[in-house]
GROMACS .gro file of N, CA, C and O in nm:
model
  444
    1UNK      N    1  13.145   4.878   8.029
    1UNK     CA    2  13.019   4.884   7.959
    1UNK      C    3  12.978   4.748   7.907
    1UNK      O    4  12.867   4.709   7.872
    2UNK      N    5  13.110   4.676   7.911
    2UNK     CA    6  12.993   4.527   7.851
    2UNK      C    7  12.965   4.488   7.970
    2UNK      O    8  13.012   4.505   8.082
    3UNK      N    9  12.851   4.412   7.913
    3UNK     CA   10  12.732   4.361   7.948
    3UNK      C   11  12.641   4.385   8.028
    3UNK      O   12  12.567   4.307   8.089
    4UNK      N   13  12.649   4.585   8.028
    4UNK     CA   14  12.545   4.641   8.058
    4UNK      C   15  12.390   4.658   7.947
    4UNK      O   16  12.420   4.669   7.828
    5UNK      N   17  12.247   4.660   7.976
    5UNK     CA   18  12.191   4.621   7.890
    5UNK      C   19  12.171   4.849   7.881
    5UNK      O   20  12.223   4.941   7.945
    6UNK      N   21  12.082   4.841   7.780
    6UNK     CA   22  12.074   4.978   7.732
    6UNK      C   23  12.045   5.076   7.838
    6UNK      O   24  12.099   5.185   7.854
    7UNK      N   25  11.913   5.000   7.935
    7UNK     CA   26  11.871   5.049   8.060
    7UNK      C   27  11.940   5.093   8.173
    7UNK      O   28  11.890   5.145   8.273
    8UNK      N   29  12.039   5.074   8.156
    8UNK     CA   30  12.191   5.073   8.238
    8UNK      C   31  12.260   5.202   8.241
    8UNK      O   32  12.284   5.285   8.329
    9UNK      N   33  12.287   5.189   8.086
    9UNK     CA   34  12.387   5.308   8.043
    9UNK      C   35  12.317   5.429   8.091
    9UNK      O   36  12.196   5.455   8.099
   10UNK      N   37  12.454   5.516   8.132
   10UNK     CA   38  12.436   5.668   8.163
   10UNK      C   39  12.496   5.734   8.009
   10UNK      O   40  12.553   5.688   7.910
   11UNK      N   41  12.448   5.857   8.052
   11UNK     CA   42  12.550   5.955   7.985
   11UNK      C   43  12.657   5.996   7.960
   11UNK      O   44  12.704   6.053   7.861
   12UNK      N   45  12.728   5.942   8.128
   12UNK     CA   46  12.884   5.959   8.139
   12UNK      C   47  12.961   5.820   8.071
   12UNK      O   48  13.074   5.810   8.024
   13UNK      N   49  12.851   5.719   8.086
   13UNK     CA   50  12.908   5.582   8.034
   13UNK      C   51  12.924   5.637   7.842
   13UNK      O   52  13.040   5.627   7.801
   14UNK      N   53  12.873   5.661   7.789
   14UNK     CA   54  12.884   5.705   7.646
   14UNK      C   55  12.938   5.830   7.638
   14UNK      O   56  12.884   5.897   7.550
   15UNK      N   57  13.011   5.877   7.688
   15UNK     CA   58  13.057   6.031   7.678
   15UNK      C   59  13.219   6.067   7.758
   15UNK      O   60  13.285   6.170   7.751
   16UNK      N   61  13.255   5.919   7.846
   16UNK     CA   62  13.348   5.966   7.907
   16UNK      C   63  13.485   5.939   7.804
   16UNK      O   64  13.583   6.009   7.832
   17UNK      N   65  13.495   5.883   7.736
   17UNK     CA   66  13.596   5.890   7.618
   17UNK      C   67  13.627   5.973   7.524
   17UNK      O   68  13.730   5.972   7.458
   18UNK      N   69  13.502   6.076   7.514
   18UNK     CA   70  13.449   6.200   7.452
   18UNK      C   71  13.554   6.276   7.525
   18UNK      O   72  13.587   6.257   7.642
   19UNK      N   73  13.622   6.400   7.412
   19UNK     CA   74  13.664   6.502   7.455
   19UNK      C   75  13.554   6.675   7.453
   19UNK      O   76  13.535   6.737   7.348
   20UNK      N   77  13.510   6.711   7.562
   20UNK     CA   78  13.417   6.768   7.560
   20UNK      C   79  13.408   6.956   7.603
   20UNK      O   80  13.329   7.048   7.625
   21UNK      N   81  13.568   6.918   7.592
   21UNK     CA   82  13.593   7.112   7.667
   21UNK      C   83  13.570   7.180   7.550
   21UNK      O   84  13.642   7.275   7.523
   22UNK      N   85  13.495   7.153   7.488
   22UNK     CA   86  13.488   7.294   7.351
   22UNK      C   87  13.377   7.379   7.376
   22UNK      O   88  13.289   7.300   7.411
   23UNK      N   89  13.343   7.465   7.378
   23UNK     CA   90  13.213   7.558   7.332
   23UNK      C   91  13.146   7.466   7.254
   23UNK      O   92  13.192   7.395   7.165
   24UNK      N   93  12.985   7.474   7.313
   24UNK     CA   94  12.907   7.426   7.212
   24UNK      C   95  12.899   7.237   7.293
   24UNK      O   96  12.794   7.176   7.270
   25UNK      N   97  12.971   7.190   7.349
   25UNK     CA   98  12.950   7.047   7.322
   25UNK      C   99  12.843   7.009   7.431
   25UNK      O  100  12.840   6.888   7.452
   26UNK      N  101  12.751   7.086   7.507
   26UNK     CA  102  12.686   7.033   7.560
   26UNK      C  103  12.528   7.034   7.505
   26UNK      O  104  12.433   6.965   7.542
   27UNK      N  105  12.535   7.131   7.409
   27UNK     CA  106  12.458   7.186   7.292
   27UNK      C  107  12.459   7.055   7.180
   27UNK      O  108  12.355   7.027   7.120
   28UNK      N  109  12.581   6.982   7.161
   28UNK     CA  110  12.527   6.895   7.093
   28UNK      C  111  12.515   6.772   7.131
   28UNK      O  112  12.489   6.678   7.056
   29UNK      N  113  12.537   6.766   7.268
   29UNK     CA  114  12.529   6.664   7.352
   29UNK      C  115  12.360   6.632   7.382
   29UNK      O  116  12.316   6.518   7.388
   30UNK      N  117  12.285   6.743   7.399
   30UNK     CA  118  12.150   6.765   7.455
   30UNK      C  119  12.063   6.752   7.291
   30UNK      O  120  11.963   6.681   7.282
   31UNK      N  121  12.121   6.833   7.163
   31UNK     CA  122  12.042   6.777   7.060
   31UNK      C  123  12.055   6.599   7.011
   31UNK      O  124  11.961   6.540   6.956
   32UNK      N  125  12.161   6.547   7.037
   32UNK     CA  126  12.221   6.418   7.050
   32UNK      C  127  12.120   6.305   7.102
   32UNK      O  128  12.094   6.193   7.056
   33UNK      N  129  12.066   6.380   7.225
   33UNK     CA  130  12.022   6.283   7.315
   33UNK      C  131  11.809   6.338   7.282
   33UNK      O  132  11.721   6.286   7.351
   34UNK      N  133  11.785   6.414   7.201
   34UNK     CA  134  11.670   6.458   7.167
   34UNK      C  135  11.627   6.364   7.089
   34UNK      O  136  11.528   6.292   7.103
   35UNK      N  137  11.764   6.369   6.939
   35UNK     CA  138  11.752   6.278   6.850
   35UNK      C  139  11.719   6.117   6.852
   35UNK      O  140  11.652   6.044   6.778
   36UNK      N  141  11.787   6.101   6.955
   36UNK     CA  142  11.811   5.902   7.049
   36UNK      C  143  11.649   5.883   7.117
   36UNK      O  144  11.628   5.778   7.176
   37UNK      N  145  11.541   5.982   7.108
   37UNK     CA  146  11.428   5.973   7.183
   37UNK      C  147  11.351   5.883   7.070
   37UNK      O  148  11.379   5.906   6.952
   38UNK      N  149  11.251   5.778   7.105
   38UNK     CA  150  11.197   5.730   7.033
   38UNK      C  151  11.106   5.833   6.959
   38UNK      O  152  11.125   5.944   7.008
   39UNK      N  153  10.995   5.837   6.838
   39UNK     CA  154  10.896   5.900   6.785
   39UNK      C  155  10.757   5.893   6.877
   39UNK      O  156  10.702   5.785   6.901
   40UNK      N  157  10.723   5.981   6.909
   40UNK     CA  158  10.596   5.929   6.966
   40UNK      C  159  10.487   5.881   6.898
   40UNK      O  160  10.456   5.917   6.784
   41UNK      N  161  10.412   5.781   6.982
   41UNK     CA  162  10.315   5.701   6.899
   41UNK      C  163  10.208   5.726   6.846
   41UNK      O  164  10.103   5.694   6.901
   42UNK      N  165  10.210   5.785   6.731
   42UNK     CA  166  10.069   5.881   6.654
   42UNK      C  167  10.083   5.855   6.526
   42UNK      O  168  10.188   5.839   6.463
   43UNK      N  169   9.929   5.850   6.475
   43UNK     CA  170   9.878   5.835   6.372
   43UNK      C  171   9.893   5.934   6.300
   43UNK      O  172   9.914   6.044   6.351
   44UNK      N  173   9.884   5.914   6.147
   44UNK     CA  174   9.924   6.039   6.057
   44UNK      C  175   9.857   6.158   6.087
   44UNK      O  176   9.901   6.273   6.094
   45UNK      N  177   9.724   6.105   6.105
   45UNK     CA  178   9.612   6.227   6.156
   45UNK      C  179   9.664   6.328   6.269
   45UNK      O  180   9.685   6.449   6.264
   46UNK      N  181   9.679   6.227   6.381
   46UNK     CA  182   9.734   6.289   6.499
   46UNK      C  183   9.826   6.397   6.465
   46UNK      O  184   9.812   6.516   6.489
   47UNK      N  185   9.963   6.312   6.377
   47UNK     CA  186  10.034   6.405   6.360
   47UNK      C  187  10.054   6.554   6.265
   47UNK      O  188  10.138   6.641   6.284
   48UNK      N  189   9.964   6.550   6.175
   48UNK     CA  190   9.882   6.610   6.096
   48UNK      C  191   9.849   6.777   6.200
   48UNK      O  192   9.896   6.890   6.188
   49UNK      N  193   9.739   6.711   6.305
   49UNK     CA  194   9.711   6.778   6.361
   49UNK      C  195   9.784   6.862   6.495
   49UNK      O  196   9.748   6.952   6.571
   50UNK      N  197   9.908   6.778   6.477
   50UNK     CA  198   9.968   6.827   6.571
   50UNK      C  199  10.077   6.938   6.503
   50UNK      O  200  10.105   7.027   6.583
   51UNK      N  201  10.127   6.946   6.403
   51UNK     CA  202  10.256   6.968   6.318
   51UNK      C  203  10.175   7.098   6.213
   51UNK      O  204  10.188   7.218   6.237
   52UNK      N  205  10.110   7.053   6.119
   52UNK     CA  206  10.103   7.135   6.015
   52UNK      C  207  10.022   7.224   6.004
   52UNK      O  208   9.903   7.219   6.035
   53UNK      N  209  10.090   7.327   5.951
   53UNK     CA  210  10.039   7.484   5.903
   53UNK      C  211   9.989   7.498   5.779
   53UNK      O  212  10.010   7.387   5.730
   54UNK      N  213   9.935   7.564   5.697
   54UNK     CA  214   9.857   7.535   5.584
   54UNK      C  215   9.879   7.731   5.592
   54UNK      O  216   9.830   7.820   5.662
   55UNK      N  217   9.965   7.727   5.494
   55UNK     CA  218   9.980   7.844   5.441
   55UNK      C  219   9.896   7.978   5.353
   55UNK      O  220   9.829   7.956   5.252
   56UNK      N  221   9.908   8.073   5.394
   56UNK     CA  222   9.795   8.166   5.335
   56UNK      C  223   9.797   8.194   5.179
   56UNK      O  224   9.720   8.259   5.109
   57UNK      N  225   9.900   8.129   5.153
   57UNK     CA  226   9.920   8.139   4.994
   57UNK      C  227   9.855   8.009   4.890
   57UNK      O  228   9.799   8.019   4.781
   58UNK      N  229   9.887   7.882   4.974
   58UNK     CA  230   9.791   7.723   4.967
   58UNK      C  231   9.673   7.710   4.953
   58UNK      O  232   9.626   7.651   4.856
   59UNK      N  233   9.589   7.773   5.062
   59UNK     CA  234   9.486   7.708   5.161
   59UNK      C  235   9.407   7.871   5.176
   59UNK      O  236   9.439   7.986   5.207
   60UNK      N  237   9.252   7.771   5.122
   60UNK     CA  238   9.162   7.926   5.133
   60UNK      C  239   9.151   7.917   5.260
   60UNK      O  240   9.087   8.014   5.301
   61UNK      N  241   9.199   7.811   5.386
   61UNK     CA  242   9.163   7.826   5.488
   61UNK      C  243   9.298   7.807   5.565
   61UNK      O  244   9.337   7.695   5.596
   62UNK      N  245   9.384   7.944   5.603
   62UNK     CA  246   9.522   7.908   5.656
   62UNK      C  247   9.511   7.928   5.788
   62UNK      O  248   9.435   7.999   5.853
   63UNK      N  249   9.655   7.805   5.840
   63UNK     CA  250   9.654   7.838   5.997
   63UNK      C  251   9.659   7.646   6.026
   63UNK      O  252   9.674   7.566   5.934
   64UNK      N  253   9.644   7.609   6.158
   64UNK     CA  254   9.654   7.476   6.170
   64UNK      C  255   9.566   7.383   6.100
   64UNK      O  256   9.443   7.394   6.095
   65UNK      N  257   9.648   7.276   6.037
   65UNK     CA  258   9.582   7.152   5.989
   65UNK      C  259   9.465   7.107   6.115
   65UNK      O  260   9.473   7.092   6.237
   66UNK      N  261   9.345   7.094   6.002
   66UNK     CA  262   9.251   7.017   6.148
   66UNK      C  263   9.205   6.883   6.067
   66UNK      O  264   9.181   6.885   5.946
   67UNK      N  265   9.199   6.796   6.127
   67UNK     CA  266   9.169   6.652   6.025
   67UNK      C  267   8.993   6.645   6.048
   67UNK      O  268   8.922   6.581   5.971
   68UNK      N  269   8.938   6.724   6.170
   68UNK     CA  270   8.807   6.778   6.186
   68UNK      C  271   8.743   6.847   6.028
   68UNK      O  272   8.626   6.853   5.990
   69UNK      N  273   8.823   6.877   5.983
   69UNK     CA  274   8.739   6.953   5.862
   69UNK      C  275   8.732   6.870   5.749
   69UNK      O  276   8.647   6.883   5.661
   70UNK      N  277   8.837   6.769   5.749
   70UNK     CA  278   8.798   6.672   5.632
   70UNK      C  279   8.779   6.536   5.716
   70UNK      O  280   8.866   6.449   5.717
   71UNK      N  281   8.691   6.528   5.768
   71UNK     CA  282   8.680   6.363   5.851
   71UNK      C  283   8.664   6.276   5.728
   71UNK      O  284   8.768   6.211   5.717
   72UNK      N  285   8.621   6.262   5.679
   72UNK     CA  286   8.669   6.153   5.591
   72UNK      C  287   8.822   6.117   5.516
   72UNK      O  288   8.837   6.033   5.427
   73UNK      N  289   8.905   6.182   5.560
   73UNK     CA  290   9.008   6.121   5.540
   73UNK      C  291   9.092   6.109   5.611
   73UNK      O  292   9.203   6.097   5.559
   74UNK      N  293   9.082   6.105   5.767
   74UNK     CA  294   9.084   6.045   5.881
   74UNK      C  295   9.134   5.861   5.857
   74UNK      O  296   9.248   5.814   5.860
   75UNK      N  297   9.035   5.808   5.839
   75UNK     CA  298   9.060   5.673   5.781
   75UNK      C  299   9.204   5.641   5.735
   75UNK      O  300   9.293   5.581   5.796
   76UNK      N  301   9.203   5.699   5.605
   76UNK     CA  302   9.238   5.678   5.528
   76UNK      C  303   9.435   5.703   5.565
   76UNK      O  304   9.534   5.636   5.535
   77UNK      N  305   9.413   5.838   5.644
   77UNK     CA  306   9.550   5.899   5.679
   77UNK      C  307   9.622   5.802   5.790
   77UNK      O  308   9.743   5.788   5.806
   78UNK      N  309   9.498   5.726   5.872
   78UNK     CA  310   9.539   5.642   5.951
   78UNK      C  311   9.586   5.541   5.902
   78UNK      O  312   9.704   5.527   5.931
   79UNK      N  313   9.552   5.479   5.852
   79UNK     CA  314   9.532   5.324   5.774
   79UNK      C  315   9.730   5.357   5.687
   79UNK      O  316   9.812   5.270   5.659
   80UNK      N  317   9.742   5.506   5.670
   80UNK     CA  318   9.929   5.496   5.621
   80UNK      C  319   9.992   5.481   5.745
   80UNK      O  320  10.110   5.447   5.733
   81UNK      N  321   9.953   5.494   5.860
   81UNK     CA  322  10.044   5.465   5.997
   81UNK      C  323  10.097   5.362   6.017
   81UNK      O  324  10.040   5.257   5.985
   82UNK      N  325  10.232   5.360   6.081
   82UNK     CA  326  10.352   5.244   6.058
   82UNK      C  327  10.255   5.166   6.158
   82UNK      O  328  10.280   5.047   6.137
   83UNK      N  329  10.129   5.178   6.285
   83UNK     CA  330  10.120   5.103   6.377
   83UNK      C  331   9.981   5.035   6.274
   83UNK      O  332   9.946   4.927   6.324
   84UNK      N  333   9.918   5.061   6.180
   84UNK     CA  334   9.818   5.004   6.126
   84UNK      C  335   9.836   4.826   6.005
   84UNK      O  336   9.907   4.827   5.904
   85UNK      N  337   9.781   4.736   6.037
   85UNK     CA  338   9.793   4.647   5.974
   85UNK      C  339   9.770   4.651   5.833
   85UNK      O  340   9.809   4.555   5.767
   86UNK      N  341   9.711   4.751   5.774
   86UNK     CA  342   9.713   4.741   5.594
   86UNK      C  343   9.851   4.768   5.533
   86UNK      O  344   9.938   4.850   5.562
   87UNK      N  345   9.842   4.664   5.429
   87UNK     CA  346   9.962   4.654   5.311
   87UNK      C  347   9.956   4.737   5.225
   87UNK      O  348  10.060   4.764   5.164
   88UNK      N  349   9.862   4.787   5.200
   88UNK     CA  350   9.830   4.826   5.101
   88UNK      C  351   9.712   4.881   5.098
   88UNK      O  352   9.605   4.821   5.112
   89UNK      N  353   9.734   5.044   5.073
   89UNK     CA  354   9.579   5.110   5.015
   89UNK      C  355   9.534   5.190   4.913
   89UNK      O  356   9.594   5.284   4.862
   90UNK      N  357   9.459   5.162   4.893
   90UNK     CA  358   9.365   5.199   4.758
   90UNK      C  359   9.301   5.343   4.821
   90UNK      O  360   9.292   5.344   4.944
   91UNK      N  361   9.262   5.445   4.759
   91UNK     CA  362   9.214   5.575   4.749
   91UNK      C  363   9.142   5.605   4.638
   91UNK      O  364   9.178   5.694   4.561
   92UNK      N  365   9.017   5.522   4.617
   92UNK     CA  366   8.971   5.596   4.474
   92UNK      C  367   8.843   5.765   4.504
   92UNK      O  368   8.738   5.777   4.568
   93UNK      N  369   8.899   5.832   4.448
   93UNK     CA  370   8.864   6.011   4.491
   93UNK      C  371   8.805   6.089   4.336
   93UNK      O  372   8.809   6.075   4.213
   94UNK      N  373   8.744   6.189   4.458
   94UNK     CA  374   8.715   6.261   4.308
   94UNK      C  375   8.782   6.374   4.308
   94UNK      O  376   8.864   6.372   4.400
   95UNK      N  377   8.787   6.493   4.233
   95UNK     CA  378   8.875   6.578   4.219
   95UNK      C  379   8.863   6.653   4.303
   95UNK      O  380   8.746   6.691   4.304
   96UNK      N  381   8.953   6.725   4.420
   96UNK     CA  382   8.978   6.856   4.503
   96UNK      C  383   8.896   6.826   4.670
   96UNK      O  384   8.831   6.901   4.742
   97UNK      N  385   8.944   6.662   4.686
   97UNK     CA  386   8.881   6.671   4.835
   97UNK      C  387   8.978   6.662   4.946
   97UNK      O  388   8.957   6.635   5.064
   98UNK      N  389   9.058   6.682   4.901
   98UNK     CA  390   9.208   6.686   5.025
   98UNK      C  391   9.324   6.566   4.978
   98UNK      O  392   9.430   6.575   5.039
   99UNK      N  393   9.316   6.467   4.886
   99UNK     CA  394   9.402   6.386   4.894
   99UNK      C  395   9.563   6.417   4.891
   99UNK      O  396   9.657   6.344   4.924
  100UNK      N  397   9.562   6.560   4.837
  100UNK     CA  398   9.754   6.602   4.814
  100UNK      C  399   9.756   6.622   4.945
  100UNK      O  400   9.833   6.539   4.994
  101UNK      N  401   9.688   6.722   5.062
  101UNK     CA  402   9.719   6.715   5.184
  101UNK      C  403   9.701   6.608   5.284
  101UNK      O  404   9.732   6.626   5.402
  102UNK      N  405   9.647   6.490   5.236
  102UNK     CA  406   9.626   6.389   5.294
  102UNK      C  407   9.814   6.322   5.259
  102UNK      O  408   9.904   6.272   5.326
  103UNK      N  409   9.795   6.358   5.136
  103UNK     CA  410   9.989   6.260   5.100
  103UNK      C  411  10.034   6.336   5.166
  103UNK      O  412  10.103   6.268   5.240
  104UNK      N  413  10.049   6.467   5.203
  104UNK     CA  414  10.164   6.592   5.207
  104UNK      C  415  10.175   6.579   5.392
  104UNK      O  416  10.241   6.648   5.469
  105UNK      N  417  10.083   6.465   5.420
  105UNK     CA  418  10.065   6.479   5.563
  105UNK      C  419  10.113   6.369   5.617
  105UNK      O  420  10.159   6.372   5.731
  106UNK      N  421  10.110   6.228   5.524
  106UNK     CA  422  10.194   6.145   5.541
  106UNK      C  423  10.346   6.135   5.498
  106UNK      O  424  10.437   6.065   5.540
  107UNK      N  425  10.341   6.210   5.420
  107UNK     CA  426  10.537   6.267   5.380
  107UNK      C  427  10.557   6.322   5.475
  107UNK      O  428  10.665   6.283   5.520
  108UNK      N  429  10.480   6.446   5.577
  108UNK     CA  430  10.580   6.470   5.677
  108UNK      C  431  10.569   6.398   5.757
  108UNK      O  432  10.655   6.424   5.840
  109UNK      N  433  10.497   6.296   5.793
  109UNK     CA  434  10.470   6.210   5.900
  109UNK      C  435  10.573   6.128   5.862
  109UNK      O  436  10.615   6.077   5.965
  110UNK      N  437  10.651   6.079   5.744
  110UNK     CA  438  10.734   6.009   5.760
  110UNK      C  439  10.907   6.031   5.763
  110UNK      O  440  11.002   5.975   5.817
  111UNK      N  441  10.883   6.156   5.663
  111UNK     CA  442  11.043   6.271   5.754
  111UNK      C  443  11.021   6.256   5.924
  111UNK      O  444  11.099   6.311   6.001
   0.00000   0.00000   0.00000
């Protein structure tokens, strides 16, 4: 394995030192190799819209997050994305226009 570059390596190259006759080890072999996948490249929004449920107990309106219903904070959800150039942002709001699900969308975007 030295001075193979990452592009190289197999599976068997990282696994053949592995003892693997147990029940289960190909199960964590396959979540293993899920985990090793990069994140795909999306904006909080994106992911927003791709991920979250908005509960009937929350949300007078439950069922999938749509960033369509609050476009204005679109921007804003973007602008927290690891691929966006701001340092730093400011949010000045008035009361009850989405900003906790705007945070609650970049907390899971960043779990």
């Amino acid at each position: 394995m030295q001075g193979m570059t990452k592009a190289e390596l197999t599976d068997s190259d990282l696994t053949s030192h592995l003892d693997l006759g147990f029940d289960g080890a190909e199960d964590i072999l396959r979540a293993w190799r899920r985990g090793m996948r990069p994140d795909p490249d999306l904006t909080v929004s994106q992911w927003a819209d791709q991920n979250r449920w908005l509960s009937s107990r929350a949300s007078a309106e439950p069922g999938r997050y749509r960033t369509a219903r609050t476009p204005y904070l679109r921007a804003i959800m973007d602008a927290l994305s690891p691929g966006h150039p701001a340092q730093r942002i400011s949010f000045m709001k008035a009361a009850q226009v989405g900003a906790t699900e705007a945070g609650n969308n970049w907390i899971g975007f960043v779990i």
